């Protein structure tokens, strides 16, 4: 069985980590069906290049790129007619050649607890989801990086999907833009925001879409645009060890690791990527992660599965492992969120409390995450764009295919 291709036809494969010569390479700007080029997801340099490609004189292109960047990412404007510091005839010229898009919203749901979930659709008809979780002191947007997922973590609904393709930088940053639209948070202001934090924890494995995730997050962090601090952005990985150091160096946001087990046997079962990059290798990569310290701790996600990974011995081993690698760590204990066809049950509340207590007494923060958005299937591990139901046999067959492809 062939491994599903994660990239759009015509796009270059993801670069192998290693030395890269800093030579600027012109981008191929792909026109939409209406012949216009979408500017969403482009950096200042890309905007300038797009304008020059459309035969705008270079000095003009540099000035207009700076103006357009601010209108798109700082003020959230999608119509050139509203870009009032640009001459009227130039606005008309831009309108003929370019567009500033948003993801198409197929469905928007609001949970009883205020959590919002959007089902989005791309130009090529692919569906993906994003979730906004409001709290008293923060508002967190859970952003997807892929349509489907290459991995098949057995407790995760998204993991039952095939990987269709990577999301583009525009589709990734577009989720943030759309949430800002919905919350009425334009222009960008550093104070008083409802959307204060971003977590790359939606559909997909972010490090298997490294370049696009990096480029999108650089736009989110740009001080002239969305201006969200890197301290307020967390990237979650299931443990793609070869790309973790590069993520720290090139993106520099907070790291979260989907750990979920402390023995090879159990983690091999529930996070099969562990068969490729084992626990010890993963924890060493965490110890080597650039910028991790007590002020910027690494978060370890740990889903609580009844009679699988929730014993007192598991809790003690978790403490031992994190201390062995001297990791500045925080553990998020996640009550398992059920979904159709799941093999597992959530640990009892008393068991979760006991597990948390053991880790706390070991000197490591271990709060229990309150499940949010369960009633609209927006909770952790529940995102899945397709509405079709698969039998247990189909899920097992798909999991076996993915594992074979991973090697």
XYZ file of C-alpha atoms in Angstrom:
407
model
C 0.000 0.000 0.000
C 1.453 3.340 -1.039
C 1.940 5.990 1.612
C -0.556 8.861 1.068
C 1.150 11.900 -0.414
C 1.024 14.765 2.098
C 1.769 17.606 -0.292
C -0.049 19.346 -3.111
C 0.903 18.186 -6.592
C 3.737 20.316 -7.867
C 4.979 21.347 -4.426
C 8.505 20.429 -3.430
C 8.921 17.747 -0.734
C 9.819 18.896 2.773
C 13.539 19.544 3.089
C 15.677 17.075 4.987
C 17.047 18.663 8.183
C 20.605 19.850 7.731
C 22.634 22.662 6.273
C 20.608 24.996 4.079
C 22.231 27.773 2.053
C 20.328 31.057 2.632
C 19.671 31.729 -1.052
C 16.329 33.439 -1.749
C 14.282 31.434 -4.226
C 11.440 33.104 -6.173
C 8.042 31.719 -5.244
C 5.649 30.302 -7.781
C 2.417 32.225 -7.137
C -0.461 29.928 -8.001
C -3.485 31.722 -9.407
C -7.000 30.750 -8.338
C -9.707 29.752 -10.789
C -10.630 33.422 -11.246
C -7.005 34.130 -12.259
C -6.174 36.185 -9.157
C -3.405 35.377 -6.643
C -4.333 34.991 -2.973
C -2.145 37.168 -0.747
C -3.129 35.470 2.514
C -0.125 33.647 3.971
C 2.489 35.792 2.196
C 5.286 37.554 4.067
C 6.376 41.129 3.303
C 9.078 39.742 0.983
C 6.561 37.448 -0.725
C 4.094 40.314 -1.149
C 6.804 42.446 -2.744
C 7.726 39.598 -5.085
C 4.084 39.017 -6.011
C 3.677 42.690 -6.895
C 6.889 42.711 -8.938
C 5.770 39.530 -10.712
C 2.606 41.433 -11.662
C 4.921 44.073 -13.274
C 4.846 46.698 -10.531
C 8.055 48.763 -10.443
C 10.379 47.463 -7.642
C 10.453 50.631 -5.526
C 6.661 50.874 -5.708
C 6.342 47.175 -4.901
C 8.405 47.549 -1.739
C 6.239 50.421 -0.440
C 2.930 48.771 -1.366
C 3.962 45.433 0.144
C 4.565 47.098 3.503
C 1.184 48.865 3.357
C -0.726 45.758 2.251
C 0.961 43.613 4.922
C -0.296 45.964 7.645
C -3.806 46.063 6.205
C -3.997 42.256 5.973
C -2.369 41.165 9.225
C -2.720 44.160 11.547
C -6.167 45.396 10.573
C -7.752 42.263 9.149
C -8.941 43.938 5.951
C -9.894 41.671 3.050
C -11.018 44.332 0.511
C -8.524 46.503 -1.340
C -11.151 49.260 -1.555
C -10.756 49.763 2.225
C -6.968 50.242 2.058
C -7.317 54.012 2.254
C -3.622 54.996 2.245
C -3.248 53.432 -1.217
C -4.259 55.514 -4.260
C -7.692 54.668 -5.686
C -6.419 53.617 -9.114
C -3.809 51.374 -7.455
C -6.562 49.746 -5.371
C -8.402 48.933 -8.590
C -5.215 47.485 -10.088
C -4.758 45.279 -7.013
C -8.403 44.170 -7.086
C -8.025 42.881 -10.646
C -4.958 40.769 -9.838
C -5.160 39.744 -6.186
C -7.484 38.615 -3.424
C -7.214 38.340 0.374
C -9.155 35.225 1.337
C -10.540 33.535 4.406
C -11.217 29.798 4.843
C -14.760 28.859 3.864
C -16.862 28.106 6.952
C -18.968 24.990 6.394
C -20.303 24.845 9.945
C -19.761 26.794 13.174
C -20.795 25.268 16.498
C -20.828 26.608 20.048
C -20.577 24.259 23.033
C -22.550 24.595 26.253
C -19.301 25.722 27.906
C -18.593 28.459 25.311
C -16.072 26.478 23.248
C -16.420 27.218 19.535
C -15.632 24.826 16.691
C -15.442 25.661 13.004
C -15.524 23.140 10.150
C -13.578 24.769 7.316
C -13.238 23.934 3.623
C -10.332 24.710 1.315
C -10.504 25.784 -2.349
C -9.844 22.169 -3.390
C -12.736 20.887 -1.257
C -10.771 19.541 1.738
C -12.269 19.868 5.223
C -10.419 20.664 8.446
C -11.328 22.020 11.874
C -10.263 24.644 14.405
C -11.411 25.240 17.979
C -11.487 28.317 20.238
C -11.487 27.716 24.005
C -12.362 30.765 26.136
C -11.254 30.954 29.774
C -11.450 33.688 32.393
C -7.824 34.749 31.929
C -7.100 33.639 28.351
C -8.550 32.479 25.074
C -6.812 29.660 23.206
C -7.150 28.838 19.517
C -6.401 25.223 18.614
C -5.050 25.286 15.044
C -4.818 22.426 12.535
C -1.730 21.836 10.380
C -2.895 19.009 8.102
C -6.046 17.595 6.532
C -6.102 14.252 8.330
C -2.973 12.862 9.952
C -0.039 10.602 9.102
C -0.066 9.111 12.590
C -2.500 6.659 14.118
C -2.437 7.330 17.850
C -5.022 4.843 19.031
C -6.880 7.147 21.456
C -7.266 9.966 18.884
C -10.244 10.342 16.536
C -8.198 12.412 14.058
C -5.760 9.498 13.868
C -8.470 7.369 12.239
C -8.315 9.629 9.157
C -5.988 9.247 6.226
C -3.572 12.095 5.605
C -4.948 14.003 2.622
C -2.422 16.850 2.431
C -0.546 19.511 4.360
C -2.251 22.840 4.965
C -0.539 25.833 3.332
C 0.791 28.808 5.343
C -2.288 30.743 4.203
C -4.650 28.018 5.411
C -2.870 27.849 8.777
C -2.693 31.587 9.433
C -6.189 31.888 7.924
C -7.558 30.038 10.948
C -6.168 32.752 13.223
C -7.537 35.488 10.946
C -10.984 33.891 10.898
C -11.052 33.612 14.695
C -10.059 37.282 14.957
C -12.930 38.120 12.567
C -15.403 36.162 14.686
C -14.207 37.794 17.908
C -14.093 41.314 16.436
C -10.419 41.742 17.340
C -9.150 44.051 14.600
C -6.922 45.981 14.491
C -4.334 43.962 16.427
C -3.940 45.230 19.968
C -1.541 43.782 22.549
C -3.973 44.367 25.440
C -7.533 43.226 26.024
C -7.570 40.396 23.497
C -9.902 37.435 23.836
C -7.621 35.363 21.585
C -4.408 35.385 23.629
C -2.834 31.989 22.910
C -2.367 29.590 20.004
C -1.719 25.865 20.229
C -0.719 23.803 17.192
C -2.724 20.867 18.512
C -5.500 20.548 15.958
C -5.617 18.020 13.137
C -2.243 16.704 12.000
C 1.373 16.429 13.176
C 2.865 19.962 12.845
C 6.457 18.763 12.421
C 5.467 16.710 9.372
C 4.409 20.030 7.793
C 7.437 21.873 9.119
C 8.040 24.607 6.526
C 4.410 25.694 6.243
C 3.874 25.698 10.023
C 7.072 27.705 10.537
C 6.130 30.249 7.865
C 2.578 30.651 9.216
C 3.756 31.124 12.804
C 6.312 33.725 11.726
C 3.402 35.724 10.304
C 1.483 35.301 13.556
C 4.498 36.538 15.546
C 5.400 39.471 13.250
C 5.251 42.706 15.260
C 3.819 44.620 12.268
C 0.945 42.164 11.911
C -0.830 39.781 14.250
C 1.943 40.423 16.815
C 1.389 37.430 19.081
C 4.361 36.694 21.333
C 6.184 33.396 20.844
C 5.677 32.816 24.583
C 1.957 32.523 23.847
C 2.308 29.925 21.095
C 2.749 26.202 21.732
C 3.616 23.581 19.141
C 2.637 20.008 19.992
C 4.405 16.986 18.539
C 3.959 13.259 18.977
C 7.745 12.973 18.931
C 9.205 13.621 15.491
C 12.680 13.647 17.004
C 14.782 14.711 13.967
C 12.827 17.972 13.594
C 12.483 19.005 17.249
C 15.773 20.925 17.564
C 15.124 22.620 14.225
C 11.700 23.709 15.495
C 13.324 25.291 18.535
C 15.870 27.122 16.403
C 13.694 28.230 13.485
C 10.323 28.774 15.203
C 11.244 29.186 18.877
C 7.786 28.693 20.391
C 6.853 26.618 23.429
C 7.037 22.845 23.040
C 4.402 20.313 24.027
C 5.004 16.579 23.648
C 2.263 13.975 23.361
C 3.814 11.484 25.775
C 0.804 9.479 27.034
C 2.792 6.514 28.357
C 6.012 5.727 30.235
C 6.783 2.221 28.998
C 7.799 1.093 25.506
C 5.052 -1.529 25.381
C 2.192 0.860 26.114
C 3.512 3.813 24.105
C 4.190 1.542 21.109
C 0.503 0.637 21.245
C -1.112 4.030 21.750
C 1.479 6.290 20.014
C 2.928 3.993 17.320
C 5.503 6.622 16.276
C 7.292 5.413 19.424
C 8.416 2.353 17.428
C 10.435 4.722 15.238
C 11.587 7.254 17.845
C 11.597 5.660 21.307
C 10.985 7.169 24.726
C 14.630 7.701 25.662
C 15.427 9.266 22.284
C 12.384 11.537 22.588
C 13.218 12.679 26.126
C 16.817 13.415 25.113
C 15.492 15.581 22.267
C 13.358 17.404 24.843
C 16.427 17.945 27.038
C 18.225 19.402 23.999
C 15.310 21.653 22.922
C 16.623 25.218 22.436
C 15.222 27.771 24.880
C 13.628 25.343 27.333
C 14.093 26.455 30.942
C 12.097 26.817 34.150
C 10.423 29.933 32.777
C 9.541 28.123 29.531
C 8.819 24.580 30.580
C 8.088 21.763 28.167
C 4.518 20.520 28.504
C 3.993 16.771 28.454
C 0.476 15.771 27.392
C -0.755 12.608 29.085
C -4.185 11.194 28.235
C -5.687 9.155 31.082
C -6.775 5.713 29.842
C -8.425 3.346 32.276
C -6.206 0.363 33.258
C -3.765 1.241 30.487
C -1.408 4.026 31.622
C -2.934 5.319 34.873
C -1.417 3.234 37.705
C 0.587 4.510 40.671
C 3.651 2.842 39.141
C 3.069 4.738 35.877
C 2.951 8.017 37.814
C 6.180 7.239 39.668
C 7.917 6.201 36.432
C 6.801 9.457 34.812
C 8.460 11.424 37.621
C 11.607 9.291 37.370
C 11.952 9.783 33.620
C 11.441 13.546 33.703
C 13.958 13.907 36.538
C 16.475 11.599 34.856
C 16.636 13.996 31.901
C 16.462 17.049 34.193
C 13.581 18.404 32.160
C 11.887 21.715 33.030
C 8.511 20.035 32.768
C 4.810 20.433 33.345
C 2.433 17.500 32.835
C -1.081 18.075 31.498
C -3.319 15.180 32.528
C -6.105 14.857 29.968
C -9.227 12.822 30.783
C -9.834 10.653 27.704
C -12.545 12.112 25.463
C -14.683 9.330 23.975
C -15.486 9.015 20.273
C -17.330 6.424 18.114
C -15.353 3.169 17.849
C -12.710 4.031 20.480
C -10.966 1.090 22.190
C -10.424 2.892 25.492
C -12.280 4.309 28.481
C -11.431 7.316 30.600
C -9.766 6.685 33.953
C -11.999 7.207 37.001
C -11.834 10.710 38.526
C -10.374 9.296 41.763
C -7.631 7.501 39.830
C -6.760 10.685 37.904
C -6.604 12.655 41.164
C -4.321 10.031 42.714
C -2.035 10.036 39.631
C -1.844 13.832 39.721
C -1.038 13.809 43.437
C 1.897 11.396 42.984
C 3.386 13.543 40.190
C 2.887 16.742 42.221
C 4.592 15.190 45.223
C 7.461 14.267 42.899
C 7.984 17.995 42.368
C 6.346 18.315 38.947
C 3.217 20.328 38.195
C 0.454 17.982 36.984
C -2.883 19.768 36.597
C -5.905 17.900 35.265
C -7.259 19.529 32.112
C -10.985 20.174 32.282
C -12.607 18.632 29.185
C -14.047 21.369 26.951
C -16.435 21.138 24.019
C -17.237 17.432 24.375
C -20.869 18.019 23.344
C -19.750 19.303 19.914
C -16.828 16.840 19.516
C -14.350 19.701 19.983
C -12.370 18.245 22.881
C -8.785 16.982 22.724
C -8.511 13.981 20.388
C -12.021 14.415 18.966
C -11.353 16.501 15.845
C -12.285 14.755 12.621
C -13.486 16.530 9.525
C -15.230 13.587 7.855
C -18.619 12.568 9.178
C -18.468 8.956 8.009
C -18.293 6.201 10.601
C -15.767 3.416 10.262
C -16.031 -0.076 11.687
C -13.424 -1.316 14.168
C -12.024 -3.589 11.448
C -11.649 -0.647 9.049
C -9.916 1.425 11.749
C -7.510 -1.432 12.491
C -6.736 -1.885 8.788
C -6.058 1.844 8.326
C -3.830 1.884 11.415
C -1.823 -1.056 10.045
C -1.381 0.715 6.674
C -0.120 3.906 8.365
C 2.298 1.992 10.560
C 3.696 0.149 7.547
C 4.172 3.472 5.769
C 6.008 4.953 8.768
C 8.384 1.990 8.773
